[in-house]
mmCIF file of C-alpha atoms in Angstrom:
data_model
loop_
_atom_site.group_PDB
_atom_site.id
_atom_site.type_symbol
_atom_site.label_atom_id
_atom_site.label_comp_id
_atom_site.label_asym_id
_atom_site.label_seq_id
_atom_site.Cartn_x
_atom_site.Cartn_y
_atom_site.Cartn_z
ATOM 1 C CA UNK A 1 10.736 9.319 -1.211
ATOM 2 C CA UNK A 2 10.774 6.068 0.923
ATOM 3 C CA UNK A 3 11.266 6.506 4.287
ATOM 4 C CA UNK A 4 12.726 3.687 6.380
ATOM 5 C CA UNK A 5 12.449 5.478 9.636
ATOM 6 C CA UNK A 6 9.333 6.035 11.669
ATOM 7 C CA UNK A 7 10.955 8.966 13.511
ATOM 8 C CA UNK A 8 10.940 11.063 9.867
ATOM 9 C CA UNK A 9 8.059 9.649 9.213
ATOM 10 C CA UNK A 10 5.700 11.490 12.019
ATOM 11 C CA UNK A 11 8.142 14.598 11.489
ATOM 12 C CA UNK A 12 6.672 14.484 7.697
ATOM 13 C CA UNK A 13 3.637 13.590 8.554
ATOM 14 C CA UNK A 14 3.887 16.703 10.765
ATOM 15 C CA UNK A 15 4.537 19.064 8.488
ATOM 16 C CA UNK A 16 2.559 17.868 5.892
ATOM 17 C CA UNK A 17 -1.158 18.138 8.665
ATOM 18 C CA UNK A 18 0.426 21.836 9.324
ATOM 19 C CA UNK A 19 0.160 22.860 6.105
ATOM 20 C CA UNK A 20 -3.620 21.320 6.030
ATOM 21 C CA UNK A 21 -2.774 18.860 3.330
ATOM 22 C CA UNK A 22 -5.279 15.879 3.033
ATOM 23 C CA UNK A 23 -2.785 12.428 3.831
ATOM 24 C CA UNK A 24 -4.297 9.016 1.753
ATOM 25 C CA UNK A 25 -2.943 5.849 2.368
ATOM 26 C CA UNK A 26 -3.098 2.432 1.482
ATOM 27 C CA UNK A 27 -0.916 -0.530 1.569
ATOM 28 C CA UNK A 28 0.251 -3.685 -0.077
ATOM 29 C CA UNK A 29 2.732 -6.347 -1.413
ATOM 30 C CA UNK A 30 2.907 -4.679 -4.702
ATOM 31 C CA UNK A 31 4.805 -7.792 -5.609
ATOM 32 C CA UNK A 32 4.711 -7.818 -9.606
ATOM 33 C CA UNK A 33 3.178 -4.171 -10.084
ATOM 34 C CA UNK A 34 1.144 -3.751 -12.935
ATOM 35 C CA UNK A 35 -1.587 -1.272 -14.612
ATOM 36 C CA UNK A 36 -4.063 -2.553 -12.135
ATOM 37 C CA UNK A 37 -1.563 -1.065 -9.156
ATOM 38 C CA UNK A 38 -1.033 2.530 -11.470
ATOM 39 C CA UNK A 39 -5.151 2.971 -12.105
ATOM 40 C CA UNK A 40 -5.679 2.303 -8.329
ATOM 41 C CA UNK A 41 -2.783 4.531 -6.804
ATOM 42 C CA UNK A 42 -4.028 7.130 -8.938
ATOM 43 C CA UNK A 43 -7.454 6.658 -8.000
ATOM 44 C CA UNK A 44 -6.163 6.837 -4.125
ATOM 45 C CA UNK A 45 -4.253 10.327 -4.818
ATOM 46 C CA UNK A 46 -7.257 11.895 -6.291
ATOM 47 C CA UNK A 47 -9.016 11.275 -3.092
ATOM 48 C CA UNK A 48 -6.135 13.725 -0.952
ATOM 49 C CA UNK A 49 -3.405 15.791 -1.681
ATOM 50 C CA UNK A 50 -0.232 13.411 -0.411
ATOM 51 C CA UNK A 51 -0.464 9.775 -1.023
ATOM 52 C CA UNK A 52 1.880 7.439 1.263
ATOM 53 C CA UNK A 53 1.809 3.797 0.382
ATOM 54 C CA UNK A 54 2.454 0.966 3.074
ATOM 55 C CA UNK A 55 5.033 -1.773 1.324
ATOM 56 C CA UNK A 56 4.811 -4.981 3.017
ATOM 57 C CA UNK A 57 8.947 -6.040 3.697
ATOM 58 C CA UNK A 58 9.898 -9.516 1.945
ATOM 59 C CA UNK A 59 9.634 -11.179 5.594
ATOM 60 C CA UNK A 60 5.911 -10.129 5.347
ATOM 61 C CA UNK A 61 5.131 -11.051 1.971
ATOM 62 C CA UNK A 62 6.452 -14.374 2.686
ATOM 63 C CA UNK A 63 4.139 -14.837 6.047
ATOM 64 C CA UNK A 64 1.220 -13.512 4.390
ATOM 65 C CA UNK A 65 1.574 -14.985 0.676
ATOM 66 C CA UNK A 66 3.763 -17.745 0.963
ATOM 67 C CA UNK A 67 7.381 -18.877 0.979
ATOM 68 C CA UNK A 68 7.296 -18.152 -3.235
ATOM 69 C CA UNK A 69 6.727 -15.141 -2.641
ATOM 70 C CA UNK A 70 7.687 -12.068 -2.813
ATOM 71 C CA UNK A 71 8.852 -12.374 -6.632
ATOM 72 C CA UNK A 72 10.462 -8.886 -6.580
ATOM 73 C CA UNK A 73 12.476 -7.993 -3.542
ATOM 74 C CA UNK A 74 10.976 -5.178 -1.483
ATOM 75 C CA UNK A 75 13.768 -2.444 -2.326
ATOM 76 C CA UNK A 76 13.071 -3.186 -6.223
ATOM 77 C CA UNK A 77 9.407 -2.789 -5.491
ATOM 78 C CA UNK A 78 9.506 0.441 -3.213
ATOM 79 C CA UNK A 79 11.816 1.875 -5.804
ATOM 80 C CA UNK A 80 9.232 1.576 -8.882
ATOM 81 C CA UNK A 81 6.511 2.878 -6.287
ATOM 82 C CA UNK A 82 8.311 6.052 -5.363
ATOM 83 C CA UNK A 83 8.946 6.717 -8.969
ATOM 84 C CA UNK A 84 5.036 6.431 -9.876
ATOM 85 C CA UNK A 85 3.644 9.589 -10.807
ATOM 86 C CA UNK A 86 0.696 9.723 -8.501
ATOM 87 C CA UNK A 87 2.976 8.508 -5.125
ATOM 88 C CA UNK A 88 4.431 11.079 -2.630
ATOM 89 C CA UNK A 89 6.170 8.510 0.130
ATOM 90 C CA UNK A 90 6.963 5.068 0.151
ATOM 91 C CA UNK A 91 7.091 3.054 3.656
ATOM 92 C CA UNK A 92 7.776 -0.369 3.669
ATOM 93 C CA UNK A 93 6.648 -2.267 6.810
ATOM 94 C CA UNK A 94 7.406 -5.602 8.424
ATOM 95 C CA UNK A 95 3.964 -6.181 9.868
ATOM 96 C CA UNK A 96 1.230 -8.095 8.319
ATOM 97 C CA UNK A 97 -1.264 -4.891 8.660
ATOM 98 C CA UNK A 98 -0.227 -1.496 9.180
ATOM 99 C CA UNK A 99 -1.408 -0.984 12.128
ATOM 100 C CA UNK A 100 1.562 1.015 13.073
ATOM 101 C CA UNK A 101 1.786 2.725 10.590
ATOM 102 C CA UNK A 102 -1.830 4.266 10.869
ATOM 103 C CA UNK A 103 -0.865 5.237 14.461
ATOM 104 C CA UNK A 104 1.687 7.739 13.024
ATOM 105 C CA UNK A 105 0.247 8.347 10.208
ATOM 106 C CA UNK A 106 -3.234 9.106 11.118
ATOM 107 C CA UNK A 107 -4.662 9.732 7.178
ATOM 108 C CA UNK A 108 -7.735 11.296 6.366
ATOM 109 C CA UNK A 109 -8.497 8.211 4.209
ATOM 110 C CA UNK A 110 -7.146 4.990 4.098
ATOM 111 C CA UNK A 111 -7.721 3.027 0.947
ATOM 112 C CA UNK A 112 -7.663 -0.437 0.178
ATOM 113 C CA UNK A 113 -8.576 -2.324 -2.929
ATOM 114 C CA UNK A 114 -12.175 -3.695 -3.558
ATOM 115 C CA UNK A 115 -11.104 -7.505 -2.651
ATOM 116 C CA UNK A 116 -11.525 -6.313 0.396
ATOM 117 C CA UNK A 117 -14.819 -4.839 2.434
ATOM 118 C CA UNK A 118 -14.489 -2.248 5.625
ATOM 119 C CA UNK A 119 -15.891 -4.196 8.297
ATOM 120 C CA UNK A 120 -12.726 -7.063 7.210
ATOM 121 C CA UNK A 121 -9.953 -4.456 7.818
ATOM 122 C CA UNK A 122 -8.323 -4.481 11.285
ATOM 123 C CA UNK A 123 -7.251 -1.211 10.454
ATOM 124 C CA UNK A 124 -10.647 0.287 10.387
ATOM 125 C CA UNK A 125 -11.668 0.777 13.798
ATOM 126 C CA UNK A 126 -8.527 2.690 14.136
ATOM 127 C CA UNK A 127 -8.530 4.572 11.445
ATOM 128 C CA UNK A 128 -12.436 5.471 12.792
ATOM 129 C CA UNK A 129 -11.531 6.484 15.570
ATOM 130 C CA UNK A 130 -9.393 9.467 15.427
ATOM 131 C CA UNK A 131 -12.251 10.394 12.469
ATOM 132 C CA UNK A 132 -10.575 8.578 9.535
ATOM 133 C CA UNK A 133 -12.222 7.328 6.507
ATOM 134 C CA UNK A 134 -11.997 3.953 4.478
ATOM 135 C CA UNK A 135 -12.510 4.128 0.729
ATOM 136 C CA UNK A 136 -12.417 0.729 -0.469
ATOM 137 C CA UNK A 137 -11.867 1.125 -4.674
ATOM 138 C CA UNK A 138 -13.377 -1.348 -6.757
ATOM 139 C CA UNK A 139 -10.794 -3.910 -8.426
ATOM 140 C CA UNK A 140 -9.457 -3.279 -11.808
ATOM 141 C CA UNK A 141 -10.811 -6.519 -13.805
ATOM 142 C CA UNK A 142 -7.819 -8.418 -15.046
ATOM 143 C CA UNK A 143 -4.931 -7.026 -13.388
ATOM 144 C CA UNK A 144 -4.424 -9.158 -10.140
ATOM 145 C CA UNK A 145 -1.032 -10.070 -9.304
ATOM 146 C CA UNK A 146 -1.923 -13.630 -7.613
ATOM 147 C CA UNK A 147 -3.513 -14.351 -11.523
ATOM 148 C CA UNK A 148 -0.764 -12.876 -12.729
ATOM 149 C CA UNK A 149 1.568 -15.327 -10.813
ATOM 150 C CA UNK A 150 -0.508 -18.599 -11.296
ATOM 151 C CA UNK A 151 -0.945 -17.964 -15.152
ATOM 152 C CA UNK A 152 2.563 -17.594 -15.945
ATOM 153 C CA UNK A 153 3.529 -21.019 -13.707
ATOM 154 C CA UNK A 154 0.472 -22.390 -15.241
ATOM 155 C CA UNK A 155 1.942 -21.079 -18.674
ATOM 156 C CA UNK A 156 5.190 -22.399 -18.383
ATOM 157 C CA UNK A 157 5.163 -25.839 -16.815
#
């Protein structure tokens, strides 16, 4: 399901912590998504019971990775997402962390991809301190979409 608006979101999210269900979530661009994305949001779920993925929105893509970028607009990407096996909720999000999102959210774990370390994540101190945990998951070798990108202009110039 993606969920454009924040006010569902915390009712979910509401429902979902009444029931005692253990929330993951992690974030991205998931511009391009490939087997690398699949293995690591099904590594993600098998940490929790509900996995909810942060999209970044095209206007944040573009901030964060460039004007190129995104390839695939965000409504094509949230749409594969939400139709992955291992994904319960799809939010996309216009900042460039979500920050926000976290706030409402408040997972039990919050996952990120093993480019990136804890102590790096402006996220973590708040995901800390309402007694969050970060599980950073170790890369899948090969299957990163900025390679992916520069091979195939690299490929056909």
């Amino acid at each position: 399901m993606i969920i454009d608006d924040r006010n569902l979101l915390k009712e979910i999210v509401d429902v979902l912590k009444k029931q005692n269900l253990k929330i993951v979530f992690t974030n991205g661009c998931f511009d391009i998504i490939h087997r690398g994305h699949v293995e690591y949001l099904n590594k993600a779920k098998k940490l929790g019971d509900v996995l909810i993925v942060g999209i970044n929105s095209d206007k944040s893509v573009k901030k964060i990775k460039g004007e190129k970028r995104p390839i695939i607009p965000l409504y094509s990407r949230a749409y594969v997402l939400d139709n992955l096996k291992p994904v319960d909720f799809v939010v996309p999000f216009d900042e460039d962390t979500p920050i926000e999102l976290i706030k409402i959210i408040k997972p039990h774990i919050h996952v990120k991809g093993g480019d990136y370390k804890e102590e790096d994540l402006p996220e973590a101190e708040i995901v800390k301190s309402y007694g969050g945990k970060v599980k950073i998951i170790p890369l899948i070798k090969g299957f990163s979409t900025t390679n992916i990108i520069e091979w195939i202009l690299e490929r056909y110039r």
